[in-house]
Tab-separated table of C-alpha atoms in Angstrom:
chain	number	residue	atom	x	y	z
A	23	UNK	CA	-12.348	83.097	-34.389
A	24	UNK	CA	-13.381	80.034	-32.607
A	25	UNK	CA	-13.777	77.528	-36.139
A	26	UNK	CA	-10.193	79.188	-37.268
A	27	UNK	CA	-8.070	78.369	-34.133
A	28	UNK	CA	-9.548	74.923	-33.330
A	29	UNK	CA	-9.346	74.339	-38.004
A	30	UNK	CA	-5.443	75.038	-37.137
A	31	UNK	CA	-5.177	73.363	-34.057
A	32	UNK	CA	-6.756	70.130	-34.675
A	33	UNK	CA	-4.567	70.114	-37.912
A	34	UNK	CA	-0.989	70.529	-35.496
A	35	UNK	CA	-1.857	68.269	-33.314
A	36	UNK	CA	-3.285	65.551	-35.069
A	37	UNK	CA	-0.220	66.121	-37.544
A	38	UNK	CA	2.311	66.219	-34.875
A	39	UNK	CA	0.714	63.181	-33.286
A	40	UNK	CA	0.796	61.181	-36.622
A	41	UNK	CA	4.555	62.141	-37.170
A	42	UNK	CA	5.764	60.734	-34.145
A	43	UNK	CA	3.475	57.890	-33.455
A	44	UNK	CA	2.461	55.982	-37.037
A	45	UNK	CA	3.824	57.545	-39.793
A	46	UNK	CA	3.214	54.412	-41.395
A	47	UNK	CA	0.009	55.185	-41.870
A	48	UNK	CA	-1.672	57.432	-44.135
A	49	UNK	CA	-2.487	60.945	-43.081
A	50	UNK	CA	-5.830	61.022	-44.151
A	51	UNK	CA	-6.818	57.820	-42.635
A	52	UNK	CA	-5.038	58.611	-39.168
A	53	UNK	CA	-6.976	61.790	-39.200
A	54	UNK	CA	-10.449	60.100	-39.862
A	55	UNK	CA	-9.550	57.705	-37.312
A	56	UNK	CA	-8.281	60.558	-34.156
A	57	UNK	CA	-11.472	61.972	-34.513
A	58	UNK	CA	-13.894	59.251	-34.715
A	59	UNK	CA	-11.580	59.353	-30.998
A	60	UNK	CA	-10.347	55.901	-31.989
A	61	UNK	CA	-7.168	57.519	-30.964
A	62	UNK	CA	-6.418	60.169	-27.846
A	63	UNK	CA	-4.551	62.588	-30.603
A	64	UNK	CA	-8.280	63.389	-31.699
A	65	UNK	CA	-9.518	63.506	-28.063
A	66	UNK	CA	-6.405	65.695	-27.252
A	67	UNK	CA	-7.444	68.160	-30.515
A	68	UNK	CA	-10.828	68.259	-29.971
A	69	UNK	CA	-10.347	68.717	-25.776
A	70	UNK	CA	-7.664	71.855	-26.538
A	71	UNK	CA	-9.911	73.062	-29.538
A	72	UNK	CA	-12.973	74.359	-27.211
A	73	UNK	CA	-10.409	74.917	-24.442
A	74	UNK	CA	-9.685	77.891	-27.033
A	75	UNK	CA	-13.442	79.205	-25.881
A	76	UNK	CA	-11.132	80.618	-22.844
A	77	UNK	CA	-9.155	83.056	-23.768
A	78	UNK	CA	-11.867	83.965	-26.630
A	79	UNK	CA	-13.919	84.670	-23.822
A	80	UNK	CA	-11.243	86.763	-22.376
A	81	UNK	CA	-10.389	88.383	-25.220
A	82	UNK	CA	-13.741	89.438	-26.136
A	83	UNK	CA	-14.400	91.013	-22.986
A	84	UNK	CA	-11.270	93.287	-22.825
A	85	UNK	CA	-11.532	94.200	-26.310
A	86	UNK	CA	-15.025	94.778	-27.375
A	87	UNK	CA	-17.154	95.085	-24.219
A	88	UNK	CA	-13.583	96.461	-21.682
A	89	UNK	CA	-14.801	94.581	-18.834
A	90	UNK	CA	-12.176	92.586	-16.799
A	91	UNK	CA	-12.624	88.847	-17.463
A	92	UNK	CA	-13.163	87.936	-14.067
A	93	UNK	CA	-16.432	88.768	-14.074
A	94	UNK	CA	-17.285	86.275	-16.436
A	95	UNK	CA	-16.667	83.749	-13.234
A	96	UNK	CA	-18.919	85.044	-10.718
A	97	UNK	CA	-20.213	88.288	-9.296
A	98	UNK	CA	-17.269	88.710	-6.702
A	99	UNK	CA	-15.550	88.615	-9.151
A	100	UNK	CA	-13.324	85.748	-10.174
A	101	UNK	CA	-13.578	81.729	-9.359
A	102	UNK	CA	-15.112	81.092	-6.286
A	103	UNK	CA	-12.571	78.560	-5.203
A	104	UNK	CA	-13.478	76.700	-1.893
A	105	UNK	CA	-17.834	76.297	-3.456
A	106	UNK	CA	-16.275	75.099	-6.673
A	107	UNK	CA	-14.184	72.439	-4.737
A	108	UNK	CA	-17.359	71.480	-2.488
A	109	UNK	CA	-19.648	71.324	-6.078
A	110	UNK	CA	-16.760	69.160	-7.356
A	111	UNK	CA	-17.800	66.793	-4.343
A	112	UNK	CA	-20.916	66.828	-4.600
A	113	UNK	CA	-20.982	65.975	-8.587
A	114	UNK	CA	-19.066	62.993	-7.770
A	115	UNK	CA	-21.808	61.428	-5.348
A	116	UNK	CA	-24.971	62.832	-6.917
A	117	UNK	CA	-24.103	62.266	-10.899
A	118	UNK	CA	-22.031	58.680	-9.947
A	119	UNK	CA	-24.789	57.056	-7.617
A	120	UNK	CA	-27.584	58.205	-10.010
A	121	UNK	CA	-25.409	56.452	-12.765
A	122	UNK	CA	-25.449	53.256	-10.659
A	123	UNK	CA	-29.325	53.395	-10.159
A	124	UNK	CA	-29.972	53.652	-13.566
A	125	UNK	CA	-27.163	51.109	-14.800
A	126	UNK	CA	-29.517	48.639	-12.342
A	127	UNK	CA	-32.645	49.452	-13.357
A	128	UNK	CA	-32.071	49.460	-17.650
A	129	UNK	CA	-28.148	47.583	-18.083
A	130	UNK	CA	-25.722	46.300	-16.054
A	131	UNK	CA	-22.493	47.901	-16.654
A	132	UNK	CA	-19.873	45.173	-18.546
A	133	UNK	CA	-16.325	45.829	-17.365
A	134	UNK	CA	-13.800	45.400	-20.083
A	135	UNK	CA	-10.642	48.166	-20.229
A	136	UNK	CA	-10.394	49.042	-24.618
A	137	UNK	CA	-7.273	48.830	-25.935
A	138	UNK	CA	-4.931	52.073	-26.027
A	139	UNK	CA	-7.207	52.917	-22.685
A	140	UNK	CA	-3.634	54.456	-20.509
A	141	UNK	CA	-3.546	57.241	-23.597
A	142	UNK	CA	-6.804	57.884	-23.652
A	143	UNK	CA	-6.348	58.567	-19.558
A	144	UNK	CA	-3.819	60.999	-19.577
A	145	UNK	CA	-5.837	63.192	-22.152
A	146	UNK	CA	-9.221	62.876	-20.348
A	147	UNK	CA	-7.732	63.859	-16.781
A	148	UNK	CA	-5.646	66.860	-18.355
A	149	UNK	CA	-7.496	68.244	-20.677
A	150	UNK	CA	-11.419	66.809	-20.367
A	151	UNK	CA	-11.582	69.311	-17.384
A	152	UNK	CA	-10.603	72.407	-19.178
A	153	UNK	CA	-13.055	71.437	-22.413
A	154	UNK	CA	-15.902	71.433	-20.087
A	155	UNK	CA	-14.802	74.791	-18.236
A	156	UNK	CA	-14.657	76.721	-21.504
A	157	UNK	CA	-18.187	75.503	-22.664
A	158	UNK	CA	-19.154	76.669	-19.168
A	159	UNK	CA	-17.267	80.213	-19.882
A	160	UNK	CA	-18.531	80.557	-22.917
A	161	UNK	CA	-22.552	79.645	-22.820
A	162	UNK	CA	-23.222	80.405	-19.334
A	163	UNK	CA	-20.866	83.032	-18.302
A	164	UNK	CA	-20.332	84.945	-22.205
A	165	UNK	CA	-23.200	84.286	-23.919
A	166	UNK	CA	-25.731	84.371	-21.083
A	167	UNK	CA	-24.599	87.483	-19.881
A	168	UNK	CA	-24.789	89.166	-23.643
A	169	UNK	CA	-28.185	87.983	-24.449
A	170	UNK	CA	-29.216	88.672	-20.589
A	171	UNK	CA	-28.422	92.286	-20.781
A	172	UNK	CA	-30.723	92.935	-24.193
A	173	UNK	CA	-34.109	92.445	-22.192
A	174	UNK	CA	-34.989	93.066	-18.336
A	175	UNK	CA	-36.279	89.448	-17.588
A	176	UNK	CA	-33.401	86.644	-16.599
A	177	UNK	CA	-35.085	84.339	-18.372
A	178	UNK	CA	-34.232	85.065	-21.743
A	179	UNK	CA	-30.669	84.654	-21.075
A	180	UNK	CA	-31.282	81.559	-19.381
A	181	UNK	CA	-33.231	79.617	-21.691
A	182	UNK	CA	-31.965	81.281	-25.210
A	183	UNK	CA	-28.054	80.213	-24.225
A	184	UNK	CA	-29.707	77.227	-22.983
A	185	UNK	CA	-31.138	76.398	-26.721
A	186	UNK	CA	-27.426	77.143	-28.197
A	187	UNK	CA	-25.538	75.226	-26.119
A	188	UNK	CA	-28.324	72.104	-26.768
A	189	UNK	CA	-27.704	72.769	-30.740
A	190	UNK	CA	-24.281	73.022	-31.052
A	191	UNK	CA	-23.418	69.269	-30.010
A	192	UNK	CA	-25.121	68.505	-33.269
A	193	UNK	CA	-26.644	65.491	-34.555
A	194	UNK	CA	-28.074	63.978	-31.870
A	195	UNK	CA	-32.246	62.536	-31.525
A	196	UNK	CA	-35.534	64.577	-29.630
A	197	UNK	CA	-34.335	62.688	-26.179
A	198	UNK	CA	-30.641	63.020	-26.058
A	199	UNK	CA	-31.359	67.061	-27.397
A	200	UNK	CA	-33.768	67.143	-24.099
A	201	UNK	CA	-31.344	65.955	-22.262
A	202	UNK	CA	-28.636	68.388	-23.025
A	203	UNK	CA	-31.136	71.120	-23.361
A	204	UNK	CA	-32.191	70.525	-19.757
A	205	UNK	CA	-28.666	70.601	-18.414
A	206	UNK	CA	-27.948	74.145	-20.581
A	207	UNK	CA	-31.578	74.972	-18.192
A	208	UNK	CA	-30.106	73.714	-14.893
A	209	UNK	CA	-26.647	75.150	-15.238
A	210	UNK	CA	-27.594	78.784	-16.639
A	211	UNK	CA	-30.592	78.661	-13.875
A	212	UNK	CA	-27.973	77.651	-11.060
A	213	UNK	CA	-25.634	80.709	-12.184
A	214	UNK	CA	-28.263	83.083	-11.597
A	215	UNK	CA	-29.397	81.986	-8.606
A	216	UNK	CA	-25.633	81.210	-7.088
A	217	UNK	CA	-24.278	84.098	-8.922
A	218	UNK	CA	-21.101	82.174	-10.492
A	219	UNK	CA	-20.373	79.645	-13.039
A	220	UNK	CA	-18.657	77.297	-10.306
A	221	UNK	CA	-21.867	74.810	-9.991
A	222	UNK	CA	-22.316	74.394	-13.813
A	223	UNK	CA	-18.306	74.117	-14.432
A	224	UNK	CA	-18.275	71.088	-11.565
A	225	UNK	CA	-21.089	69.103	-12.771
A	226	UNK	CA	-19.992	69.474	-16.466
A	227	UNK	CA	-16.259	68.440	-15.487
A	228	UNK	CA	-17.401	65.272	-13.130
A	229	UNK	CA	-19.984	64.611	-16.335
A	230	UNK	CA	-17.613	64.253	-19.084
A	231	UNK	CA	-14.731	62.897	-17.242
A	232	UNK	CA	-16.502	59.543	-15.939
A	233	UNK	CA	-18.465	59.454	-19.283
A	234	UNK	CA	-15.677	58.738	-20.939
A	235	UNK	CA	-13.617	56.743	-18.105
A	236	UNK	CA	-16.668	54.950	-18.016
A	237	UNK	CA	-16.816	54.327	-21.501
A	238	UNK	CA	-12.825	53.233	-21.557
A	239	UNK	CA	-13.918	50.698	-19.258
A	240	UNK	CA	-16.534	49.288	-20.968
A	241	UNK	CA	-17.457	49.734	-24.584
A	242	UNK	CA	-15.069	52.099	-26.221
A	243	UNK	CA	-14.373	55.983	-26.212
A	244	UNK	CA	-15.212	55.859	-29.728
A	245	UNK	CA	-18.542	54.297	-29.039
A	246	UNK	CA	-19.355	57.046	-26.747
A	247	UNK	CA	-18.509	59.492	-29.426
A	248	UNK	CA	-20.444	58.329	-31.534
A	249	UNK	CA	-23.843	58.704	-29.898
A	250	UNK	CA	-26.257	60.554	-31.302
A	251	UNK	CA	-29.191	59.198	-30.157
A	252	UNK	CA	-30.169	57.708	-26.325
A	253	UNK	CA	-33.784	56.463	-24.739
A	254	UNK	CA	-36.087	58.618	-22.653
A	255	UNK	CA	-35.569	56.486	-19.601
A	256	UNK	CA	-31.977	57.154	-20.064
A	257	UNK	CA	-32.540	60.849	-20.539
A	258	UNK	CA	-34.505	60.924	-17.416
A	259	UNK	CA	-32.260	59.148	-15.121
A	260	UNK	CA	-29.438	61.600	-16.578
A	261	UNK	CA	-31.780	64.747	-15.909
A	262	UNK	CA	-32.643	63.821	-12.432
A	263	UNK	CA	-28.979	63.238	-11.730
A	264	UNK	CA	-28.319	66.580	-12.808
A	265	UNK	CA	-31.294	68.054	-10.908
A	266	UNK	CA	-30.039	65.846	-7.535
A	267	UNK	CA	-27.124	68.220	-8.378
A	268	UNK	CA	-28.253	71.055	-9.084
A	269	UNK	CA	-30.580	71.157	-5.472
A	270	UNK	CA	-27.804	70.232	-3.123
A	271	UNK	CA	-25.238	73.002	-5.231
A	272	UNK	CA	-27.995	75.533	-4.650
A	273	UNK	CA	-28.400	75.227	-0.887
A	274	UNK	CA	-24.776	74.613	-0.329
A	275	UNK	CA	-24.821	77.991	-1.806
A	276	UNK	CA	-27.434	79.516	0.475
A	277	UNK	CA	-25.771	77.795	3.498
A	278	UNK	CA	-22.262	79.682	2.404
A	279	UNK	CA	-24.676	82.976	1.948
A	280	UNK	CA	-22.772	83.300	-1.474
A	281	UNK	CA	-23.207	87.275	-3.107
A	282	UNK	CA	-26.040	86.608	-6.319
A	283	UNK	CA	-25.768	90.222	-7.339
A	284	UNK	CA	-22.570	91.950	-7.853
A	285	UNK	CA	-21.982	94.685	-5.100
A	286	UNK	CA	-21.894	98.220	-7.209
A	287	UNK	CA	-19.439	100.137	-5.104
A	288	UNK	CA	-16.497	97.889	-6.047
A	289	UNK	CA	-17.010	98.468	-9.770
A	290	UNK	CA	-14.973	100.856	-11.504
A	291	UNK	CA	-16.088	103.028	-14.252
A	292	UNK	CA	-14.411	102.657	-17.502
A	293	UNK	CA	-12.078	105.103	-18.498
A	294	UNK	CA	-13.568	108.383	-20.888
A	295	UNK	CA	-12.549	107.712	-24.715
């Protein structure tokens, strides 16, 4: 379901995009070129494509397993509002100033805004958000919770979701795989122990939103989409940025005494078929 809607919805809106903007040039090159994310069309398609992990997600959970999808979110259920807002916060000032350290230590950062940079804005503060909520939805609050109910340990959820999420950013060398792979860890271990998907969701959102402002700024988008490979001393700085994060998120939590489990007497019984 998920390769057929985003196949058809890259296509519109990369078509769309082309028919309005330059339909000068070719198709085919103006499609290679959106999502190589030399243009925001192919940010905006690929953003809204794993957006469509959402109502998947949704779907999925009314129709095969008939579970309300609020409980996807947290164990209240539903979005734990006010500790998302504070995680927000916190992502900001853990993930930025351990971004600064490292820029010191390996390279300075070299200011320089990249041309079509205003386009590329508008897509990344719309839609970057609601690309990294789905991925959140989907590997930590779907897939976790499917793989987590087929054995008795947490851990199994935790680090087999953790392994998928790692693999399916593709390409990408032993240290930048880590890197991702510990994230999947920190996120998926931070919804178990918080019991809600609020943590992961605001350090993925603050992640890929200054990535790529950062990038705009800099190099280029484009150069940032293409990575596929990174050091180990950048991996590490990245991990323990995430792990700065993932500390102070966790005893927020415990200072707001947040539920973990979900509290039985509110849940409903499905109806007899």
């Amino acid at each position: 379901m998920f390769l057929l809607i985003t196949s058809l919805l890259s296509r519109v809106v990369t078509l769309v995009a082309w028919t309005i903007t330059t339909p000068g040039v070719r198709y085919g090159q103006y499609y290679t070129q959106a999502y190589a994310f030399e243009r925001p069309s192919g940010m905006l398609a690929a953003n809204l494509g794993i957006a469509m992990l959402i109502p998947i997600c949704w779907l999925l959970m009314t129709m095969v397993h008939s579970v309300a999808p609020r409980w996807l979110s947290s164990v209240e259920p539903g979005v734990r509002w006010r500790y998302l807002l504070i995680c927000l916060g916190i992502a900001v000032v853990a993930l930025n100033g351990v971004l600064l350290i490292s820029s010191a230590v390996t390279e300075p950062l070299d200011f320089g805004v990249q041309a079509g940079f205003w386009g590329f804005l508008v897509v990344i503060i719309l839609t970057s958000p609601l690309q990294a909520a789905a991925e959140e939805l989907f590997f930590r609050g779907y897939l976790m919770q499917a793989l987590g109910s087929l054995v008795r340990q947490p851990w199994f959820g935790v680090i087999v979701s953790s392994l998928v999420f790692a693999f399916f950013h593709g390409t990408q060398n032993p240290a930048l795989f880590a890197d991702r792979l510990a994230f999947g860890l920190l996120a998926a271990i931070l919804v178990w122990r918080t019991g809600g998907l609020e943590a992961g969701i605001a350090a993925h959102v603050i992640n890929n939103v200054f990535a790529y402002l950062i990038a705009g700024l800099t190099t280029s988008i484009a150069a940032l989409r293409a990575v596929r490979e990174i050091d180990w001393l950048d991996a590490a700085f990245d991990v323990g940025g995430f792990a700065v994060f993932a500390m102070l998120a966790y005893l927020v939590a415990r200072r707001m005494k947040l539920r973990t489990a979900v509290d039985l007497s509110i849940v409903r019984p499905a109806p007899a078929r």
